[in-house]
Coordinates of C-alpha atoms in Angstrom, one line a residue:
X22 CA -71.3 -32.7 66.0
X23 CA -69.4 -29.6 65.1
X24 CA -67.9 -29.6 61.6
X25 CA -64.2 -29.0 61.0
X26 CA -65.0 -25.9 59.1
X27 CA -66.2 -24.3 62.4
X28 CA -63.0 -25.1 64.3
X29 CA -61.5 -22.3 66.3
X30 CA -58.5 -22.1 68.5
X31 CA -60.6 -22.1 71.7
X32 CA -60.7 -25.3 73.7
X33 CA -64.2 -24.5 75.2
X34 CA -65.7 -24.3 71.6
X35 CA -64.3 -27.4 70.2
X36 CA -66.8 -29.9 71.4
X37 CA -67.2 -33.0 69.2
X38 CA -63.6 -32.8 67.8
X39 CA -60.6 -34.7 69.1
X40 CA -58.3 -32.9 71.5
X41 CA -55.4 -33.1 69.2
X42 CA -57.3 -31.8 66.1
X43 CA -55.9 -28.8 64.4
X44 CA -57.2 -26.9 61.3
X45 CA -55.1 -25.5 58.5
X46 CA -55.5 -22.1 60.1
X47 CA -53.6 -23.3 63.1
X48 CA -50.3 -22.6 61.3
X49 CA -51.3 -19.2 60.0
X50 CA -49.3 -17.6 62.8
X51 CA -46.2 -19.6 62.1
X52 CA -43.1 -17.4 61.8
X53 CA -39.4 -18.3 61.2
X54 CA -36.3 -16.4 62.3
X55 CA -38.2 -13.3 63.3
X56 CA -35.5 -12.5 65.8
X57 CA -32.3 -13.7 64.2
X58 CA -29.0 -13.2 66.1
X59 CA -26.2 -14.0 63.7
X60 CA -22.7 -14.2 65.3
X61 CA -20.1 -12.4 63.3
X62 CA -16.7 -13.8 62.4
X63 CA -15.0 -11.4 64.8
X64 CA -17.3 -12.4 67.7
X65 CA -16.7 -16.1 67.1
X66 CA -12.9 -15.7 66.9
X67 CA -13.0 -13.5 70.0
X68 CA -14.8 -16.3 71.9
X69 CA -12.3 -18.8 70.6
X70 CA -9.6 -16.5 71.9
X71 CA -11.2 -16.6 75.4
X72 CA -11.0 -20.4 75.3
X73 CA -7.4 -20.3 74.1
X74 CA -6.5 -18.0 77.0
X75 CA -7.7 -20.5 79.6
X76 CA -5.8 -23.3 77.8
X77 CA -2.6 -21.2 77.9
X78 CA -3.0 -20.3 81.6
X79 CA -3.4 -24.0 82.6
X80 CA -0.4 -25.0 80.4
X81 CA 1.7 -22.1 81.8
X82 CA 0.9 -23.3 85.4
X83 CA 2.0 -26.9 84.5
X84 CA 5.2 -25.5 83.0
X85 CA 5.9 -23.7 86.3
X86 CA 5.3 -27.0 88.2
X87 CA 7.7 -28.8 85.9
X88 CA 10.4 -26.2 86.4
X89 CA 10.1 -26.4 90.2
X90 CA 9.9 -30.2 90.2
X91 CA 13.0 -30.5 88.1
X92 CA 14.8 -27.7 89.9
X93 CA 15.2 -25.7 86.7
X94 CA 14.2 -22.6 88.7
X95 CA 14.4 -21.7 92.3
X96 CA 11.2 -21.0 94.4
X97 CA 12.5 -17.4 95.0
X98 CA 12.9 -16.8 91.3
X99 CA 9.4 -18.0 90.5
X100 CA 7.9 -16.0 93.4
X101 CA 9.7 -12.8 92.5
X102 CA 8.8 -13.0 88.8
X103 CA 5.2 -13.9 89.5
X104 CA 5.0 -11.0 92.1
X105 CA 6.3 -8.5 89.6
X106 CA 3.8 -9.6 86.9
X107 CA 1.0 -9.5 89.5
X108 CA 1.8 -6.0 90.5
X109 CA 1.8 -4.9 86.9
X110 CA -1.5 -6.5 86.3
X111 CA -3.0 -5.1 89.5
X112 CA -2.0 -1.6 88.5
X113 CA -3.7 -2.1 85.2
X114 CA -6.8 -3.4 87.0
X115 CA -6.9 -0.7 89.7
X116 CA -6.7 2.1 87.2
X117 CA -10.1 1.0 85.8
X118 CA -11.7 0.8 89.3
X119 CA -13.4 3.5 91.4
X120 CA -12.5 4.3 95.0
X121 CA -8.8 3.5 94.3
X122 CA -7.3 4.2 97.8
X123 CA -10.0 2.3 99.6
X124 CA -9.6 -0.7 97.3
X125 CA -5.8 -0.7 97.5
X126 CA -5.9 -0.8 101.4
X127 CA -8.4 -3.6 101.4
X128 CA -6.5 -5.7 98.8
X129 CA -3.3 -5.1 100.7
X130 CA -4.7 -6.6 103.8
X131 CA -5.9 -9.6 101.8
X132 CA -2.5 -10.1 100.3
X133 CA -0.8 -10.0 103.7
X134 CA -3.2 -12.5 105.2
X135 CA -2.7 -14.9 102.2
X136 CA 1.1 -14.6 102.4
X137 CA 1.1 -15.2 106.2
X138 CA -1.3 -18.2 106.2
X139 CA 0.1 -19.6 102.9
X140 CA 3.7 -19.6 104.2
X141 CA 2.7 -21.1 107.5
X142 CA 0.5 -23.9 106.0
X143 CA 2.9 -24.8 103.2
X144 CA 4.5 -27.6 105.1
X145 CA 1.1 -29.0 105.9
X146 CA -0.1 -28.7 102.3
X147 CA 3.1 -30.4 101.1
X148 CA 2.6 -33.5 103.3
X149 CA -1.2 -33.6 102.9
X150 CA -1.3 -36.0 99.9
X151 CA 2.2 -37.5 100.1
X152 CA 0.8 -41.0 100.8
X153 CA -1.1 -41.0 97.6
X154 CA 0.7 -42.4 94.5
X155 CA 2.1 -39.9 92.0
X156 CA 0.0 -41.4 89.1
X157 CA -3.2 -40.9 91.1
X158 CA -2.2 -37.3 91.9
X159 CA -1.5 -36.5 88.2
X160 CA -4.7 -38.2 87.1
X161 CA -6.8 -36.2 89.6
X162 CA -5.0 -33.0 88.7
X163 CA -5.8 -33.5 85.0
X164 CA -9.4 -34.2 85.9
X165 CA -9.6 -31.0 88.1
X166 CA -8.1 -28.9 85.3
X167 CA -10.6 -30.3 82.8
X168 CA -13.4 -29.3 85.2
X169 CA -11.8 -25.8 85.4
X170 CA -11.7 -25.5 81.6
X171 CA -15.3 -26.7 81.2
X172 CA -16.9 -24.4 83.8
X173 CA -14.8 -21.3 83.2
X174 CA -16.7 -18.2 82.1
X175 CA -15.9 -17.4 78.5
X176 CA -18.6 -15.0 77.5
X177 CA -20.5 -13.8 80.6
X178 CA -19.0 -11.3 83.0
X179 CA -21.1 -12.3 86.0
X180 CA -19.8 -14.5 88.7
X181 CA -21.8 -17.7 88.8
X182 CA -21.9 -21.1 90.4
X183 CA -19.9 -22.5 87.5
X184 CA -17.2 -19.9 87.9
X185 CA -16.9 -20.8 91.6
X186 CA -16.6 -24.5 90.6
X187 CA -14.0 -23.6 88.1
X188 CA -11.8 -21.8 90.6
X189 CA -12.3 -24.4 93.3
X190 CA -11.3 -27.3 91.0
X191 CA -8.2 -25.5 89.7
X192 CA -7.0 -24.6 93.2
X193 CA -7.7 -28.2 94.4
X194 CA -5.7 -29.5 91.5
X195 CA -2.8 -27.2 92.3
X196 CA -2.8 -28.2 96.0
X197 CA -2.4 -31.9 95.0
X198 CA 0.7 -31.0 92.9
X199 CA 2.4 -29.3 95.8
X200 CA 2.9 -32.7 97.5
X201 CA 5.2 -33.8 94.6
X202 CA 7.6 -30.9 95.2
X203 CA 10.8 -31.2 97.3
X204 CA 10.4 -28.4 100.0
X205 CA 7.7 -26.3 101.5
X206 CA 9.2 -23.2 99.7
X207 CA 8.5 -24.9 96.4
X208 CA 5.0 -25.7 97.6
X209 CA 4.4 -22.1 98.6
X210 CA 5.7 -20.7 95.3
X211 CA 3.5 -23.0 93.3
X212 CA 0.5 -22.2 95.5
X213 CA 1.2 -18.5 94.9
X214 CA 1.3 -19.0 91.2
X215 CA -2.0 -21.0 91.3
X216 CA -3.8 -18.1 93.1
X217 CA -2.4 -15.6 90.7
X218 CA -3.4 -17.7 87.6
X219 CA -6.8 -19.0 88.6
X220 CA -8.1 -16.4 91.1
X221 CA -6.6 -13.0 90.3
X222 CA -6.0 -13.2 86.6
X223 CA -9.7 -13.7 85.7
X224 CA -10.5 -10.4 87.4
X225 CA -7.9 -8.6 85.2
X226 CA -9.1 -10.4 82.0
X227 CA -12.7 -9.3 82.7
X228 CA -11.5 -5.6 82.5
X229 CA -9.7 -6.2 79.2
X230 CA -11.7 -6.4 76.0
X231 CA -9.1 -7.2 73.3
X232 CA -9.1 -11.0 73.9
X233 CA -7.4 -11.8 70.6
X234 CA -4.3 -9.7 71.4
X235 CA -4.1 -11.2 74.9
X236 CA -4.6 -14.7 73.5
X237 CA -1.7 -14.2 71.0
X238 CA 0.7 -13.0 73.7
X239 CA -0.1 -15.9 76.0
X240 CA 0.0 -18.4 73.1
X241 CA 3.4 -17.3 71.9
X242 CA 4.8 -17.2 75.4
X243 CA 3.4 -20.7 76.2
X244 CA 4.7 -22.1 72.9
X245 CA 8.2 -20.7 73.5
X246 CA 8.4 -22.3 77.0
X247 CA 6.8 -25.5 75.8
X248 CA 9.3 -26.0 73.1
X249 CA 12.1 -26.3 75.7
X250 CA 10.2 -29.1 77.4
X251 CA 8.7 -31.3 74.6
X252 CA 8.4 -30.8 70.8
X253 CA 5.5 -33.2 70.6
X254 CA 3.5 -31.2 73.2
X255 CA 4.3 -28.0 71.2
X256 CA 2.8 -29.5 68.1
X257 CA -0.3 -30.6 70.0
X258 CA -0.6 -27.1 71.5
X259 CA -0.3 -25.4 68.0
X260 CA -2.9 -27.8 66.6
X261 CA -5.2 -26.9 69.5
X262 CA -4.7 -23.2 68.8
X263 CA -5.6 -23.6 65.2
X264 CA -8.7 -25.6 66.0
X265 CA -10.0 -23.2 68.7
X266 CA -8.9 -20.0 67.0
X267 CA -9.9 -20.6 63.4
X268 CA -11.5 -24.0 62.5
X269 CA -14.3 -24.0 65.2
X270 CA -15.3 -20.3 64.9
X271 CA -15.5 -20.6 61.0
X272 CA -17.3 -23.9 61.3
X273 CA -19.8 -22.3 63.6
X274 CA -20.4 -19.4 61.3
X275 CA -21.0 -21.8 58.4
X276 CA -23.5 -23.8 60.4
X277 CA -25.5 -20.7 61.3
X278 CA -27.3 -20.8 57.9
X279 CA -29.0 -24.1 59.0
X280 CA -30.3 -22.6 62.2
X281 CA -34.1 -21.9 62.3
X282 CA -36.1 -20.4 65.2
X283 CA -39.8 -21.2 64.8
X284 CA -42.5 -19.1 66.5
X285 CA -46.1 -20.0 66.5
X286 CA -49.4 -20.4 68.4
X287 CA -47.8 -22.9 70.8
X288 CA -45.5 -20.2 72.3
X289 CA -46.3 -18.8 75.7
X290 CA -48.4 -15.6 75.9
X291 CA -46.3 -12.5 76.2
X292 CA -47.7 -9.3 77.7
X293 CA -47.1 -6.3 75.3

């Protein structure tokens, strides 16, 4: 029988010893935190700002629905304001893109197709889920927006399956809300805002790097509009902002000291 003193880290030489036997020398190559990646406070707060932006966008969309549903604003007013904001954002986006003229002509055709089909299909979309109870519609919409928030891309700039799921769920939730409005014009205005918020706006945000500044603008605008609807919801929104912007990032920074990456002989071989 081979003695333990002759043990080597070679399976074909370890005859006579149990398969799970290890010598003290087995852990000689153990290393801890050889490639540490510590997230800075600014990076953590910036990621929190990205999450806050998505919350604000969803709440702003719900506010637009409440305005249309209560006739606090006409569909034409909502459509004109959202169109102006979209044009401003598109100019900001197109200035950072190459082949500007070719891109503008292609996007213009896409917009015309959407406006034509969206306006024609608005009566159909409005009556699509009219037979479903309002409570079910609201519950399904909340569920769809939760999926949108969970699968939105917060750090990565690449389009992935999760991003497609996020966009699909948000648009589906928006379509269900259109059946609660009074006229097809209301439905078309809400559908336009949904496309602008959940499809077009993420492309603009991917070109902008100062997430904290954008988050503050959206947060203050959302809070101002939310105060006119419900004081309780305003307090909840402020609490959420404090949690996402400050408490969670600082808590994550504090927990980094307990993180340990262990590297040893059990790792896969890497070609140098």
